[in-house]
Coordinates of N, CA and C in Angstrom, one line a residue:
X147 N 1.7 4.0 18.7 CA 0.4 4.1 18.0 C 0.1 2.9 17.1
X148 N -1.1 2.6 16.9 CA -1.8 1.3 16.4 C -2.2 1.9 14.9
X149 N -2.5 0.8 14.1 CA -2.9 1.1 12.6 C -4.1 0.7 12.9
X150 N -4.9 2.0 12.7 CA -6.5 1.3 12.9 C -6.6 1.5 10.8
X151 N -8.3 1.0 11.3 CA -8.7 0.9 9.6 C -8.9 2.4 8.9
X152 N -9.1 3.1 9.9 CA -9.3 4.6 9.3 C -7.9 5.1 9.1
X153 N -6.9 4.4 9.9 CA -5.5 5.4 9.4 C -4.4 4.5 8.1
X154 N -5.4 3.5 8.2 CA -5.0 2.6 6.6 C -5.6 2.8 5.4
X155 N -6.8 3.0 5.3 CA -7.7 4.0 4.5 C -7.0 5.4 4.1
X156 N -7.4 6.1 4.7 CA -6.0 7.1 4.4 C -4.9 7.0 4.2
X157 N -4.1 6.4 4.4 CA -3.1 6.2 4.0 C -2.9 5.3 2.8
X158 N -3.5 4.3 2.0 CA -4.0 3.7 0.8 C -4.3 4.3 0.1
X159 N -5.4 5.5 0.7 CA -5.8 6.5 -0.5 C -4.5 7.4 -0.8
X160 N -3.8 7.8 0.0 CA -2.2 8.6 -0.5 C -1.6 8.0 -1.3
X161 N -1.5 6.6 -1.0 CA -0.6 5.9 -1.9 C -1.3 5.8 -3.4
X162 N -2.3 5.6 -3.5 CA -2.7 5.4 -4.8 C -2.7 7.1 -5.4
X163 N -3.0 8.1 -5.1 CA -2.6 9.1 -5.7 C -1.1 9.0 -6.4
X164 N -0.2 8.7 -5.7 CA 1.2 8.6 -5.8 C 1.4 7.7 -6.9
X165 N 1.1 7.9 -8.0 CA 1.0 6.8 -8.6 C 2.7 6.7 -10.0
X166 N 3.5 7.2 -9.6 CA 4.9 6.9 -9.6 C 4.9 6.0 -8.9
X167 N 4.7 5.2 -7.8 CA 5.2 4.6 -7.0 C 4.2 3.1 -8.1
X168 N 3.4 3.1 -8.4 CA 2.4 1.5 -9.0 C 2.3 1.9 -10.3
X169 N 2.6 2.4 -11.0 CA 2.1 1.9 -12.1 C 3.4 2.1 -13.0
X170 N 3.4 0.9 -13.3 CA 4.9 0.5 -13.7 C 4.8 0.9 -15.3
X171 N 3.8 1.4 -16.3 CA 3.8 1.4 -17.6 C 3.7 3.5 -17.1
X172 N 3.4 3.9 -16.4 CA 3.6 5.4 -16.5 C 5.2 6.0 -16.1
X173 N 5.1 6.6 -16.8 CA 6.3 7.3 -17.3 C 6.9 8.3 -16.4
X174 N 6.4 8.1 -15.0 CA 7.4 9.0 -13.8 C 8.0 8.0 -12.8
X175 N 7.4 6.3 -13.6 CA 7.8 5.0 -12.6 C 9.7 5.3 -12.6
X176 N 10.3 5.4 -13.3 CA 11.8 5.5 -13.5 C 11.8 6.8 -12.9
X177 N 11.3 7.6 -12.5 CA 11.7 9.0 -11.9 C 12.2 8.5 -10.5
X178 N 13.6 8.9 -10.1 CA 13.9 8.2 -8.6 C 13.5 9.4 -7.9
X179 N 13.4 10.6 -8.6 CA 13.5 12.2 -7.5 C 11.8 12.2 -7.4
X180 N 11.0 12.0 -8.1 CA 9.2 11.7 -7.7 C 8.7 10.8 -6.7
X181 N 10.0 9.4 -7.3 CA 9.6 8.6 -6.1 C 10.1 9.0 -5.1
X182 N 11.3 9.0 -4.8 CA 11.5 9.9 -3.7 C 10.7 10.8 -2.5
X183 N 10.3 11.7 -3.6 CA 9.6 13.0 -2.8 C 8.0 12.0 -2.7
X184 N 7.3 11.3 -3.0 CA 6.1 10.4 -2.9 C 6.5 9.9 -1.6
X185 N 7.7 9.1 -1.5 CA 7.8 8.2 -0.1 C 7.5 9.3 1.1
X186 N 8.4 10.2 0.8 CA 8.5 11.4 1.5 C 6.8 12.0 2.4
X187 N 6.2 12.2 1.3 CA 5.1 12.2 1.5 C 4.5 11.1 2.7
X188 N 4.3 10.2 2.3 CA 3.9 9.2 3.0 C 4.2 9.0 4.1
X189 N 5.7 9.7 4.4 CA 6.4 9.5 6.0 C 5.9 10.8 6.5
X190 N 5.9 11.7 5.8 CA 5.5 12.9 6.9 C 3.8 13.1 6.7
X191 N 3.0 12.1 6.0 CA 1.6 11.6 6.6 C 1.2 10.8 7.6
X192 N 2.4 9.8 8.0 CA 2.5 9.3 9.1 C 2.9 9.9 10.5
X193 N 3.9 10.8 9.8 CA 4.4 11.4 11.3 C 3.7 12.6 11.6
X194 N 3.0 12.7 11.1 CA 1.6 14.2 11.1 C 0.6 12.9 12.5
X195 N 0.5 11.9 11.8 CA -0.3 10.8 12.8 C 0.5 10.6 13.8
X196 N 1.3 10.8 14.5 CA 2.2 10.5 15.5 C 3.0 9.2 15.5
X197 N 3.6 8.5 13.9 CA 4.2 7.4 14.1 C 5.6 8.4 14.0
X198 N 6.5 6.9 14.4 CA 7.7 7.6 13.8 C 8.2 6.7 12.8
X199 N 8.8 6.8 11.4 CA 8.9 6.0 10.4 C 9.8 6.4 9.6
X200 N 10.9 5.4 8.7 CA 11.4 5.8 8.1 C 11.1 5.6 6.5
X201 N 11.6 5.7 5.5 CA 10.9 4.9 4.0 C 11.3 4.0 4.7
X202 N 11.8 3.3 4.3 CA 12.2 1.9 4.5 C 11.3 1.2 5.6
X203 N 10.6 1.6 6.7 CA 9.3 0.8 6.7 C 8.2 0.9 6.4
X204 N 8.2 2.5 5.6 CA 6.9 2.6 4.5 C 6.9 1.5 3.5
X205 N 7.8 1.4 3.3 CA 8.4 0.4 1.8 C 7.9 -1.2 2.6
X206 N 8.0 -1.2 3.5 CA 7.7 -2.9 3.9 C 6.5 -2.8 4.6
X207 N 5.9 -1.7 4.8 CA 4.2 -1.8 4.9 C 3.4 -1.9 3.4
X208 N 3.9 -1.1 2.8 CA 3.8 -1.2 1.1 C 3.1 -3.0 0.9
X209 N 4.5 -3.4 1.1 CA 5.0 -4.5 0.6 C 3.7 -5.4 1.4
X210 N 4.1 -5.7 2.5 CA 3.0 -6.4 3.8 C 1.2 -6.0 2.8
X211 N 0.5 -5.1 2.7 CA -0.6 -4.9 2.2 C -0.9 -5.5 0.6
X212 N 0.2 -5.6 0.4 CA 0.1 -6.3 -1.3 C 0.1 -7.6 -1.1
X213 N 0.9 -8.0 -0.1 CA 0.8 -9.7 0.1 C -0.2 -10.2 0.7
X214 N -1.0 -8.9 1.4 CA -2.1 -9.6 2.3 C -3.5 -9.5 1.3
X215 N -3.1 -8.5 0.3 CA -4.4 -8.6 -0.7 C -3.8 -9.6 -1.8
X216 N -2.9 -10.2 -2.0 CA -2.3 -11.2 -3.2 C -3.4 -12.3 -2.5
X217 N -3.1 -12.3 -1.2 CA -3.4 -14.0 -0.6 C -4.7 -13.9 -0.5
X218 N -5.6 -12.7 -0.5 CA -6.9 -12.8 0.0 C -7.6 -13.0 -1.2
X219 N -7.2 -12.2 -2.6 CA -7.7 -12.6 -3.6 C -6.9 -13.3 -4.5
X220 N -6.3 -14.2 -4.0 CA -6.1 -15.7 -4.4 C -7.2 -17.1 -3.7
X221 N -7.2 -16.4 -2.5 CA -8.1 -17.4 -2.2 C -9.6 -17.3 -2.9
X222 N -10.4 -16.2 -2.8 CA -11.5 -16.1 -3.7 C -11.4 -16.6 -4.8
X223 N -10.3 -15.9 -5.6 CA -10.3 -16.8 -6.9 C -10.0 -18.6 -6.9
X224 N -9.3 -19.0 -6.0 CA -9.7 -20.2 -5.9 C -10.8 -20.7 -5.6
X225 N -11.7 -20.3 -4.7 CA -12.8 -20.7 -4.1 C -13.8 -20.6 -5.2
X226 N -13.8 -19.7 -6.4 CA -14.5 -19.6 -7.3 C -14.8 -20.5 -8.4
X227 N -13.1 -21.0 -8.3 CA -13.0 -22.2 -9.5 C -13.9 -23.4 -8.6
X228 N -13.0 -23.6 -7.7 CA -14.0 -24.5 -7.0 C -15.2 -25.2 -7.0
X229 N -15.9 -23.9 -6.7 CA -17.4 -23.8 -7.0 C -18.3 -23.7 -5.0
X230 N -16.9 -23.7 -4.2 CA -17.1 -23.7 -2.8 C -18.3 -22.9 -2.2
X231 N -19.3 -23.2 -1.8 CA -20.5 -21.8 -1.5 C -19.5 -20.8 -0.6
X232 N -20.3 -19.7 -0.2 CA -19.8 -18.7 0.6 C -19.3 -19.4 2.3
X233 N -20.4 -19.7 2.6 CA -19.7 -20.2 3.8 C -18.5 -21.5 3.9
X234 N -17.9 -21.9 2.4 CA -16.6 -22.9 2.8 C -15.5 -21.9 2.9
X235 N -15.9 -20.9 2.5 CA -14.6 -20.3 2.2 C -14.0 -19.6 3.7

């Protein structure tokens, strides 16, 4: 099975509920049994979708989605200082 946009959407929106897992100044980020049961979650929202997955590549899809929004809004913000119109970018 394919990651369309609708089952990344959903699953984005899970993660940010879970928010033991991002927000590093809330006070269940040190909870390993929240995070835990959160990953948890996440795998058996996928495998409800018919992937098969373990944490460990939730954890590096995680990862993959932060790097691909790091780089996209690094570029903007470059493109901003710039002063680049919309179409250089």
């Amino acid at each position: 099975m394919e990651w369309t946009k609708e089952l990344l959407t959903e699953f984005i929106d899970l993660y940010r509920e879970k928010s033991c897992l991002w927000i590093i100044k809330d006070s269940s980020y040190v909870n390993k049994n929240m995070k835990r049961e959160a990953y948890d979650d996440l795998v058996n929202f996928l495998k409800n979708k018919n992937f098969t997955v373990t944490v460990a590549e939730v954890k590096k899809k995680i990862q993959n989605l932060r790097n691909a929004f790091s780089k996209e809004r690094k570029k903007i913000e470059d493109s901003l200082r710039s002063g680049s119109g919309t179409e250089d970018v």
